[in-house]
Amino acid sequence: MAETRRAEISGAGFAGLVAATALAQRGWQVRVHEKGETLRTEGAGIVLWGNSLQVLDDIGATHDIMSNSMTPPAYETRMDNVIQSQETLDGIRWRTMTRGHLFNSLLLAAREAGVEVKPGSRVVSATADGVLTTADGASTKADLIVGADGVGSAVRDSLGFEVRRERSRDGITRFLVPRRKAELSALEPDTEWDNVIDFWNLDPRVLRVLYTPANDEELYIALMAPAADAEGSRVPIDLDLWTSIFPQLAPVLQDAARIQGRYYGYQTTRVDSWTRGVAALVGDAAHAMCPALAQGAGCAMQNAYTLAVAATAASDDELPAALAGWERLERPYTDRCQDRSQEYADTRAMSQGNQFTGESVETALYEPTDPHRHEKASA
Ligand code: FAD
Ligand code: 5PR
């Protein structure tokens, strides 16, 4: 019988936990190093699409995900509070939830698959032939190394990958607050407050609130402003400014104003290559993107999953070539998603509504667990 193969993973984020689970379910012995002392995720809410939901189906996390998430009736876009579109997204699977819920579901799946997750273990370097070193000085030899350690990846930087970073002019502060549906309905009775509502104002001032119900009790709101707008990008938020522009959201803006918050400038990062020897990068370590298409975590999970499948199919000798082949097949989808997300962020074109058609839904409709996906695409 072949010896059990060993994978060492840096980072217990969405990418690291999916790679770990998918590998363990295919017979690998897997350890995930997480630099944080506690296992948790930062941030507020998240939207997932068919591509990542299919990965969650395959790793067995869907039942738990469904228990506390929702599919809003429509994705509505407003300009100056005038409805531009209400897209029902027919034929597209999508789900909103808190990031905490997604994280807990993934952690549960990882543990059920027998993954060892080690908090308080910071990775300092990795080599192309499979040695991972942590801050306590311990070095481990593995058959596969996965750098899933986010936009500041130590695995990536220690391996000498070249990173290109582009910043966009806008950024966002995100909050998780109570739904307050009755209070919102009292202010605007005709509004469907279960919808995602993307409230845009461009003139005279660029300010936007993306309103995303995450479940019956919790609401994810993201407040966008240009980095150059000191008041708009201030945390905690300037309540008078935001309620003057979005008076119909006053009840939930008041809750947001009590939270410290953090302003994130949009950025896109690209690396020359995703693999070197038996080391591979996934998630923000390889491809941080603007959130416009809500696919950063989606692409992270999709690539983590397909990496696990590709690595399992290869023998030890073949692994470096198999990883390079994985990048060749999968990367174009992520590259295009990054480009489109950046384009949307730079042009603010989402303010026009009617956006979930054609090329912009390529990633949402991608099927990473379908073994025949590439033949179908080239047919
Ligand atoms: P991370 O989530 O950054 O996880 C990396 C992990 O590695 C962390 O736990 C970190 O502590 C750990 N780590 C770092 N360094 C080390 C080290 N040296 N050793 C050990 N551990 C280490 N995506 C969506 O799909 N939908 C959305 O709606 C969405 N909204 C977004 C909104 C905003 C404003 C932003 C900024 C992003 C959004 N994204 C969204 C993108 C998404 O959050 C990221 O793409 C995703 O979290 C990336 O996952 P990851 O696992 O690669 O990295
Ligand atoms: N969609 C989602 C999101 O969280 C953001 C954006 C779009 C779900 C920002 O956080 O365009 O910035 C966006």
Short mmCIF file of C-alpha atoms and ligand atoms in Angstrom, two decimals:
data_model
loop_
_atom_site.label_atom_id
_atom_site.label_comp_id
_atom_site.label_asym_id
_atom_site.label_seq_id
_atom_site.Cartn_x
_atom_site.Cartn_y
_atom_site.Cartn_z
CA MET A 1 0.00 0.00 0.00
CA ALA A 2 1.23 3.50 -0.80
CA GLU A 3 2.33 5.63 2.10
CA THR A 4 -0.07 8.35 3.24
CA ARG A 5 0.89 11.62 1.64
CA ARG A 6 1.33 14.66 3.79
CA ALA A 7 0.19 18.25 3.11
CA GLU A 8 1.19 21.26 5.19
CA ILE A 9 -1.02 24.32 4.74
CA SER A 10 -0.33 27.89 5.81
CA GLY A 11 -3.49 29.80 6.82
CA ALA A 12 -6.86 28.66 8.18
CA GLY A 13 -8.97 31.05 6.08
CA PHE A 14 -11.61 29.99 3.56
CA ALA A 15 -8.97 28.83 1.05
CA GLY A 16 -6.87 26.89 3.57
CA LEU A 17 -9.84 25.11 5.14
CA VAL A 18 -11.29 24.04 1.78
CA ALA A 19 -7.91 22.78 0.50
CA ALA A 20 -7.37 20.92 3.77
CA THR A 21 -10.80 19.28 3.78
CA ALA A 22 -10.71 18.28 0.12
CA LEU A 23 -7.21 16.77 0.54
CA ALA A 24 -8.07 14.91 3.75
CA GLN A 25 -11.19 13.49 2.10
CA ARG A 26 -8.87 12.11 -0.59
CA GLY A 27 -6.62 10.33 1.89
CA TRP A 28 -3.99 12.95 2.64
CA GLN A 29 -2.70 13.61 6.14
CA VAL A 30 -3.22 17.35 6.52
CA ARG A 31 -2.09 19.99 8.98
CA VAL A 32 -3.14 23.65 8.79
CA HIS A 33 -1.04 26.32 10.51
CA GLU A 34 -2.93 29.43 11.61
CA LYS A 35 -0.99 32.35 13.03
CA GLY A 36 -3.98 33.64 14.98
CA GLU A 37 -4.34 32.35 18.54
CA THR A 38 -8.04 31.72 18.00
CA LEU A 39 -9.73 30.26 14.96
CA ARG A 40 -12.07 32.88 13.53
CA THR A 41 -12.64 35.08 10.52
CA GLU A 42 -12.63 38.83 10.27
CA GLY A 43 -15.30 40.84 8.52
CA ALA A 44 -19.06 40.86 8.31
CA GLY A 45 -21.13 39.21 5.58
CA ILE A 46 -20.50 37.42 2.33
CA VAL A 47 -22.25 36.46 -0.89
CA LEU A 48 -21.47 33.05 -2.39
CA TRP A 49 -22.35 31.92 -5.91
CA GLY A 50 -22.75 28.60 -7.71
CA ASN A 51 -19.03 28.03 -8.11
CA SER A 52 -18.23 28.00 -4.40
CA LEU A 53 -21.60 26.53 -3.36
CA GLN A 54 -20.76 23.53 -5.54
CA VAL A 55 -17.48 23.13 -3.67
CA LEU A 56 -19.37 23.27 -0.37
CA ASP A 57 -21.73 20.54 -1.65
CA ASP A 58 -18.79 18.33 -2.52
CA ILE A 59 -16.97 18.69 0.81
CA GLY A 60 -20.22 18.11 2.71
CA ALA A 61 -20.63 21.60 4.20
CA THR A 62 -23.92 22.55 2.51
CA HIS A 63 -26.29 21.21 5.16
CA ASP A 64 -24.66 23.38 7.80
CA ILE A 65 -24.41 26.42 5.47
CA MET A 66 -28.13 26.24 4.63
CA SER A 67 -29.11 26.27 8.31
CA ASN A 68 -28.30 29.97 8.69
CA SER A 69 -28.11 31.71 5.32
CA MET A 70 -30.55 32.98 2.72
CA THR A 71 -31.20 33.64 -0.95
CA PRO A 72 -32.78 37.12 -1.14
CA PRO A 73 -35.72 37.45 -3.56
CA ALA A 74 -33.85 39.93 -5.78
CA TYR A 75 -30.66 41.92 -6.24
CA GLU A 76 -31.85 45.51 -6.48
CA THR A 77 -29.81 48.50 -7.62
CA ARG A 78 -30.76 52.11 -6.93
CA MET A 79 -29.29 55.41 -8.05
CA ASP A 80 -30.28 58.42 -5.94
CA ASN A 81 -32.85 56.07 -4.41
CA VAL A 82 -34.49 55.41 -7.80
CA ILE A 83 -34.67 51.70 -8.67
CA GLN A 84 -32.52 50.86 -11.72
CA SER A 85 -33.05 47.09 -11.67
CA GLN A 86 -34.38 44.22 -9.58
CA GLU A 87 -32.59 41.13 -10.82
CA THR A 88 -34.00 37.78 -9.70
CA LEU A 89 -30.89 35.97 -10.95
CA ASP A 90 -32.81 33.08 -12.49
CA GLY A 91 -30.56 30.14 -13.20
CA ILE A 92 -27.84 31.42 -10.88
CA ARG A 93 -27.36 29.81 -7.48
CA TRP A 94 -26.46 32.31 -4.78
CA ARG A 95 -26.58 32.57 -1.01
CA THR A 96 -25.87 35.29 1.56
CA MET A 97 -24.58 34.65 5.10
CA THR A 98 -22.25 35.96 7.74
CA ARG A 99 -18.57 35.27 7.33
CA GLY A 100 -18.60 33.70 10.79
CA HIS A 101 -21.18 31.17 9.69
CA LEU A 102 -19.19 30.22 6.57
CA PHE A 103 -16.04 29.90 8.63
CA ASN A 104 -17.66 27.68 11.28
CA SER A 105 -19.18 25.44 8.62
CA LEU A 106 -15.78 25.00 6.95
CA LEU A 107 -14.05 24.34 10.26
CA LEU A 108 -16.62 21.66 11.07
CA ALA A 109 -16.10 20.00 7.68
CA ALA A 110 -12.31 20.12 8.14
CA ARG A 111 -12.51 18.49 11.57
CA GLU A 112 -14.90 15.82 10.36
CA ALA A 113 -12.42 15.02 7.58
CA GLY A 114 -9.64 14.56 10.16
CA VAL A 115 -7.68 17.73 9.41
CA GLU A 116 -5.34 18.95 12.16
CA VAL A 117 -5.71 22.72 12.61
CA LYS A 118 -3.01 24.38 14.68
CA PRO A 119 -3.73 27.89 15.96
CA GLY A 120 -0.88 30.10 17.18
CA SER A 121 1.44 28.59 14.55
CA ARG A 122 2.93 31.21 12.24
CA VAL A 123 4.59 30.04 9.05
CA VAL A 124 7.78 31.94 8.21
CA SER A 125 8.91 30.17 5.06
CA ALA A 126 8.48 27.33 2.61
CA THR A 127 10.69 25.76 -0.04
CA ALA A 128 9.88 24.46 -3.50
CA ASP A 129 10.89 20.94 -2.41
CA GLY A 130 8.37 20.88 0.43
CA VAL A 131 9.91 22.13 3.68
CA LEU A 132 7.66 24.35 5.79
CA THR A 133 9.14 26.31 8.70
CA THR A 134 7.19 27.93 11.52
CA ALA A 135 8.10 30.78 13.88
CA ASP A 136 8.91 28.34 16.70
CA GLY A 137 11.80 27.08 14.53
CA ALA A 138 10.23 23.72 13.62
CA SER A 139 10.66 22.51 10.03
CA THR A 140 8.49 19.81 8.48
CA LYS A 141 8.93 18.01 5.18
CA ALA A 142 5.72 17.52 3.25
CA ASP A 143 4.70 16.13 -0.13
CA LEU A 144 2.61 19.24 -0.81
CA ILE A 145 2.72 22.78 0.60
CA VAL A 146 -0.26 25.09 0.24
CA GLY A 147 0.16 28.83 0.76
CA ALA A 148 -3.33 29.94 1.78
CA ASP A 149 -2.08 32.68 4.04
CA GLY A 150 -3.84 35.67 2.54
CA VAL A 151 -2.74 38.85 0.82
CA GLY A 152 0.44 39.13 2.95
CA SER A 153 1.40 35.46 2.34
CA ALA A 154 4.66 34.34 3.96
CA VAL A 155 4.77 31.23 1.76
CA ARG A 156 4.55 33.37 -1.38
CA ASP A 157 7.10 35.93 -0.26
CA SER A 158 9.63 33.40 1.09
CA LEU A 159 9.50 31.52 -2.24
CA GLY A 160 10.35 34.74 -4.06
CA PHE A 161 7.21 35.10 -6.18
CA GLU A 162 6.92 38.53 -7.73
CA VAL A 163 3.75 40.39 -6.68
CA ARG A 164 2.10 43.17 -8.64
CA ARG A 165 -0.35 45.30 -6.70
CA GLU A 166 -2.87 47.78 -8.08
CA ARG A 167 -5.01 49.98 -5.89
CA SER A 168 -8.38 51.38 -6.89
CA ARG A 169 -9.69 54.78 -5.80
CA ASP A 170 -12.61 53.46 -3.71
CA GLY A 171 -12.84 51.36 -0.60
CA ILE A 172 -15.35 50.06 1.88
CA THR A 173 -16.20 49.66 5.57
CA ARG A 174 -18.28 46.59 6.45
CA PHE A 175 -20.63 45.94 9.36
CA LEU A 176 -22.87 43.23 10.73
CA VAL A 177 -25.91 44.77 12.45
CA PRO A 178 -29.42 43.66 13.49
CA ARG A 179 -31.97 43.52 10.63
CA ARG A 180 -34.46 46.04 12.13
CA LYS A 181 -36.95 45.15 9.41
CA ALA A 182 -39.96 46.70 11.17
CA GLU A 183 -38.19 50.04 11.62
CA LEU A 184 -36.98 50.07 8.00
CA SER A 185 -40.47 49.17 6.76
CA ALA A 186 -41.92 52.02 8.81
CA LEU A 187 -39.61 54.42 6.96
CA GLU A 188 -40.15 52.92 3.48
CA PRO A 189 -43.19 50.60 3.45
CA ASP A 190 -42.99 49.73 -0.27
CA THR A 191 -39.44 48.44 -0.12
CA GLU A 192 -38.72 44.68 -0.09
CA TRP A 193 -36.23 44.72 2.77
CA ASP A 194 -35.27 41.08 2.14
CA ASN A 195 -33.67 42.12 -1.16
CA VAL A 196 -30.02 42.89 -1.54
CA ILE A 197 -30.15 46.63 -2.24
CA ASP A 198 -27.17 48.42 -3.72
CA PHE A 199 -27.79 52.13 -2.99
CA TRP A 200 -25.57 54.37 -5.14
CA ASN A 201 -25.02 58.11 -5.14
CA LEU A 202 -22.45 59.45 -7.59
CA ASP A 203 -23.31 63.10 -7.93
CA PRO A 204 -22.40 65.42 -6.25
CA ARG A 205 -20.61 62.94 -4.02
CA VAL A 206 -19.65 59.27 -4.40
CA LEU A 207 -21.18 57.37 -1.49
CA ARG A 208 -22.75 53.93 -1.66
CA VAL A 209 -24.37 51.52 0.77
CA LEU A 210 -24.59 47.85 -0.17
CA TYR A 211 -27.41 46.39 1.94
CA THR A 212 -27.25 42.56 2.17
CA PRO A 213 -29.49 40.53 4.50
CA ALA A 214 -27.43 37.60 5.79
CA ASN A 215 -30.21 35.69 7.59
CA ASP A 216 -33.40 36.51 9.54
CA GLU A 217 -31.55 38.36 12.28
CA GLU A 218 -28.39 39.79 10.79
CA LEU A 219 -27.74 42.38 8.11
CA TYR A 220 -24.44 42.95 6.32
CA ILE A 221 -23.94 46.56 5.25
CA ALA A 222 -20.93 47.83 3.33
CA LEU A 223 -20.33 51.59 3.08
CA MET A 224 -18.26 52.66 0.09
CA ALA A 225 -16.45 55.95 -0.37
CA PRO A 226 -13.35 57.10 -2.25
CA ALA A 227 -10.15 56.88 -0.20
CA ALA A 228 -9.65 60.57 -0.97
CA ASP A 229 -12.91 61.44 0.85
CA ALA A 230 -11.71 61.84 4.44
CA GLU A 231 -15.20 62.11 5.96
CA GLY A 232 -16.69 59.34 3.84
CA SER A 233 -13.91 56.86 4.63
CA ARG A 234 -13.66 57.74 8.33
CA VAL A 235 -14.16 55.06 11.03
CA PRO A 236 -16.21 54.95 13.14
CA ILE A 237 -18.52 56.25 10.41
CA ASP A 238 -19.69 59.87 10.30
CA LEU A 239 -23.35 59.19 11.18
CA ASP A 240 -24.62 62.65 10.20
CA LEU A 241 -23.05 62.39 6.76
CA TRP A 242 -24.36 58.87 6.02
CA THR A 243 -27.88 59.47 7.36
CA SER A 244 -28.12 62.74 5.42
CA ILE A 245 -27.56 60.81 2.16
CA PHE A 246 -29.37 57.57 3.14
CA PRO A 247 -32.14 58.65 5.56
CA GLN A 248 -34.14 55.46 4.87
CA LEU A 249 -31.27 53.46 6.39
CA ALA A 250 -30.98 55.51 9.60
CA PRO A 251 -31.91 52.64 11.98
CA VAL A 252 -29.11 50.39 10.74
CA LEU A 253 -26.57 53.18 10.20
CA GLN A 254 -27.00 54.09 13.87
CA ASP A 255 -25.97 50.55 14.83
CA ALA A 256 -23.01 50.68 12.44
CA ALA A 257 -21.84 53.97 13.95
CA ARG A 258 -21.37 52.24 17.31
CA ILE A 259 -18.86 49.79 15.79
CA GLN A 260 -15.23 50.83 15.26
CA GLY A 261 -15.00 49.38 11.73
CA ARG A 262 -12.09 49.39 9.32
CA TYR A 263 -11.82 50.98 5.90
CA TYR A 264 -10.39 48.64 3.23
CA GLY A 265 -9.11 50.19 0.01
CA TYR A 266 -9.88 48.03 -3.03
CA GLN A 267 -6.83 46.28 -4.44
CA THR A 268 -5.87 43.66 -6.97
CA THR A 269 -2.71 41.55 -6.58
CA ARG A 270 -1.24 39.21 -9.16
CA VAL A 271 1.76 36.87 -9.00
CA ASP A 272 3.93 35.66 -11.86
CA SER A 273 3.11 32.04 -11.06
CA TRP A 274 0.92 30.17 -8.56
CA THR A 275 3.22 27.16 -8.11
CA ARG A 276 6.86 26.36 -7.53
CA GLY A 277 7.93 22.73 -7.18
CA VAL A 278 5.52 21.10 -4.71
CA ALA A 279 4.30 24.44 -3.31
CA ALA A 280 1.11 26.10 -4.54
CA LEU A 281 -0.64 29.36 -3.69
CA VAL A 282 -4.42 29.70 -3.36
CA GLY A 283 -6.83 32.46 -2.38
CA ASP A 284 -5.75 36.01 -1.65
CA ALA A 285 -2.11 34.83 -1.45
CA ALA A 286 -2.33 34.29 -5.21
CA HIS A 287 -5.11 36.59 -6.38
CA ALA A 288 -6.63 39.24 -4.12
CA MET A 289 -9.35 41.04 -6.06
CA CYS A 290 -11.78 43.93 -5.84
CA PRO A 291 -15.03 42.77 -4.24
CA ALA A 292 -17.32 44.09 -6.99
CA LEU A 293 -18.33 40.62 -8.22
CA ALA A 294 -18.20 39.18 -4.69
CA GLN A 295 -15.88 36.42 -5.83
CA GLY A 296 -12.68 36.77 -3.77
CA ALA A 297 -13.59 33.97 -1.39
CA GLY A 298 -15.45 32.16 -4.17
CA CYS A 299 -12.36 31.93 -6.37
CA ALA A 300 -10.29 31.07 -3.28
CA MET A 301 -12.49 28.05 -2.50
CA GLN A 302 -12.81 26.99 -6.13
CA ASN A 303 -9.03 26.99 -6.63
CA ALA A 304 -8.37 25.30 -3.28
CA TYR A 305 -10.72 22.50 -4.26
CA THR A 306 -9.39 21.97 -7.80
CA LEU A 307 -5.83 22.03 -6.42
CA ALA A 308 -6.69 19.16 -4.06
CA VAL A 309 -8.18 17.12 -6.91
CA ALA A 310 -5.20 17.76 -9.21
CA ALA A 311 -2.60 16.98 -6.53
CA THR A 312 -4.34 13.73 -5.60
CA ALA A 313 -4.43 12.54 -9.21
CA ALA A 314 -0.65 12.93 -9.57
CA SER A 315 2.09 10.64 -8.25
CA ASP A 316 4.88 12.22 -6.20
CA ASP A 317 7.18 12.45 -9.24
CA GLU A 318 4.50 14.09 -11.29
CA LEU A 319 3.37 16.57 -8.65
CA PRO A 320 5.30 19.70 -9.76
CA ALA A 321 4.09 19.23 -13.36
CA ALA A 322 0.56 18.48 -12.15
CA LEU A 323 0.48 21.70 -10.12
CA ALA A 324 1.70 23.68 -13.13
CA GLY A 325 -1.02 21.99 -15.21
CA TRP A 326 -3.63 22.91 -12.58
CA GLU A 327 -2.59 26.55 -12.80
CA ARG A 328 -2.70 26.48 -16.61
CA LEU A 329 -6.29 25.17 -16.65
CA GLU A 330 -7.79 27.02 -13.70
CA ARG A 331 -6.03 30.36 -13.60
CA PRO A 332 -7.66 31.94 -16.68
CA TYR A 333 -11.06 31.88 -14.94
CA THR A 334 -9.67 33.71 -11.92
CA ASP A 335 -7.65 36.14 -14.06
CA ARG A 336 -10.80 37.13 -15.92
CA CYS A 337 -12.75 37.47 -12.69
CA GLN A 338 -10.03 39.71 -11.25
CA ASP A 339 -10.00 41.84 -14.39
CA ARG A 340 -13.77 42.24 -14.42
CA SER A 341 -13.95 43.00 -10.70
CA GLN A 342 -11.28 45.64 -11.09
CA GLU A 343 -13.01 47.11 -14.12
CA TYR A 344 -16.31 47.32 -12.21
CA ALA A 345 -14.55 48.92 -9.26
CA ASP A 346 -12.70 51.44 -11.42
CA THR A 347 -15.71 52.44 -13.54
CA ARG A 348 -18.35 52.14 -10.77
CA ALA A 349 -20.48 50.57 -13.51
CA MET A 350 -22.48 48.49 -11.01
CA SER A 351 -24.39 51.69 -10.25
CA GLN A 352 -26.27 51.18 -13.55
CA GLY A 353 -27.82 47.88 -12.41
CA ASN A 354 -28.68 45.00 -14.76
CA GLN A 355 -25.27 43.53 -14.22
CA PHE A 356 -25.74 39.79 -13.75
CA THR A 357 -25.66 38.70 -17.36
CA GLY A 358 -23.11 37.61 -19.93
CA GLU A 359 -19.45 37.67 -19.01
CA SER A 360 -19.98 39.07 -15.52
CA VAL A 361 -21.53 35.78 -14.36
CA GLU A 362 -18.90 33.48 -15.86
CA THR A 363 -17.38 32.78 -12.43
CA ALA A 364 -20.73 32.37 -10.70
CA LEU A 365 -21.70 29.71 -13.26
CA TYR A 366 -18.35 27.90 -13.27
CA GLU A 367 -18.52 24.28 -12.10
CA PRO A 368 -15.24 23.40 -10.37
CA THR A 369 -16.43 19.97 -9.24
CA ASP A 370 -17.46 18.85 -12.74
CA PRO A 371 -14.58 16.69 -14.04
CA HIS A 372 -15.61 17.45 -17.63
CA ARG A 373 -15.74 21.24 -17.25
CA HIS A 374 -12.71 21.97 -19.45
CA GLU A 375 -13.80 19.67 -22.29
CA LYS A 376 -17.23 21.32 -22.23
CA ALA A 377 -15.69 24.79 -22.29
CA SER A 378 -13.53 24.01 -25.33
CA ALA A 379 -16.29 22.11 -27.18
P1 FAD B 1 -7.72 35.05 4.27
O1 FAD B 1 -9.15 35.08 4.52
O2 FAD B 1 -6.93 36.32 4.38
O3 FAD B 1 -7.10 33.96 5.24
C1 FAD B 1 -5.71 33.81 5.43
C2 FAD B 1 -5.46 33.16 6.77
O4 FAD B 1 -4.07 32.92 6.89
C3 FAD B 1 -5.85 34.04 7.96
O5 FAD B 1 -6.55 33.26 8.89
C4 FAD B 1 -4.52 34.51 8.49
O6 FAD B 1 -4.54 34.79 9.88
C5 FAD B 1 -3.62 33.34 8.16
N1 FAD B 1 -2.21 33.67 8.02
C6 FAD B 1 -1.67 34.77 7.42
N2 FAD B 1 -0.32 34.70 7.46
C7 FAD B 1 0.01 33.53 8.09
C8 FAD B 1 1.24 32.92 8.42
N3 FAD B 1 2.40 33.48 8.11
N4 FAD B 1 1.19 31.74 9.06
C9 FAD B 1 0.00 31.14 9.39
N5 FAD B 1 -1.20 31.70 9.09
C10 FAD B 1 -1.19 32.88 8.45
N6 FAD B 1 -15.37 37.39 -1.34
C11 FAD B 1 -16.51 36.76 -1.72
O7 FAD B 1 -16.43 35.65 -2.28
N7 FAD B 1 -17.74 37.32 -1.52
C12 FAD B 1 -17.86 38.54 -0.92
O8 FAD B 1 -19.01 38.99 -0.72
C13 FAD B 1 -16.68 39.25 -0.53
N8 FAD B 1 -16.74 40.49 0.03
C14 FAD B 1 -15.58 41.14 0.33
C15 FAD B 1 -15.62 42.44 0.81
C16 FAD B 1 -14.43 43.15 1.08
C17 FAD B 1 -14.50 44.57 1.53
C18 FAD B 1 -13.18 42.51 0.90
C19 FAD B 1 -11.90 43.24 1.20
C20 FAD B 1 -13.14 41.20 0.44
C21 FAD B 1 -14.31 40.52 0.13
N9 FAD B 1 -14.27 39.24 -0.39
C22 FAD B 1 -15.43 38.61 -0.75
C23 FAD B 1 -12.97 38.58 -0.58
C24 FAD B 1 -12.65 37.57 0.49
O9 FAD B 1 -12.79 38.12 1.77
C25 FAD B 1 -11.24 37.08 0.36
O10 FAD B 1 -10.95 36.87 -0.99
C26 FAD B 1 -11.07 35.77 1.13
O11 FAD B 1 -11.25 35.98 2.50
C27 FAD B 1 -9.71 35.16 0.87
O12 FAD B 1 -9.56 33.98 1.62
P2 FAD B 1 -8.15 33.39 1.93
O13 FAD B 1 -8.41 32.15 2.73
O14 FAD B 1 -7.35 33.32 0.72
O15 FAD B 1 -7.40 34.50 2.81
N1 5PR B 2 -20.54 42.87 -3.54
C1 5PR B 2 -20.35 42.47 -2.29
C2 5PR B 2 -19.50 43.17 -1.43
O1 5PR B 2 -19.33 42.77 -0.18
C3 5PR B 2 -18.85 44.33 -1.92
C4 5PR B 2 -19.05 44.71 -3.23
C5 5PR B 2 -19.90 43.94 -4.02
C6 5PR B 2 -21.08 41.27 -1.78
C7 5PR B 2 -17.99 45.11 -1.02
O2 5PR B 2 -17.73 44.60 0.16
O3 5PR B 2 -18.72 46.22 -4.99
O4 5PR B 2 -17.56 46.54 -3.25
C8 5PR B 2 -18.39 45.89 -3.86
#
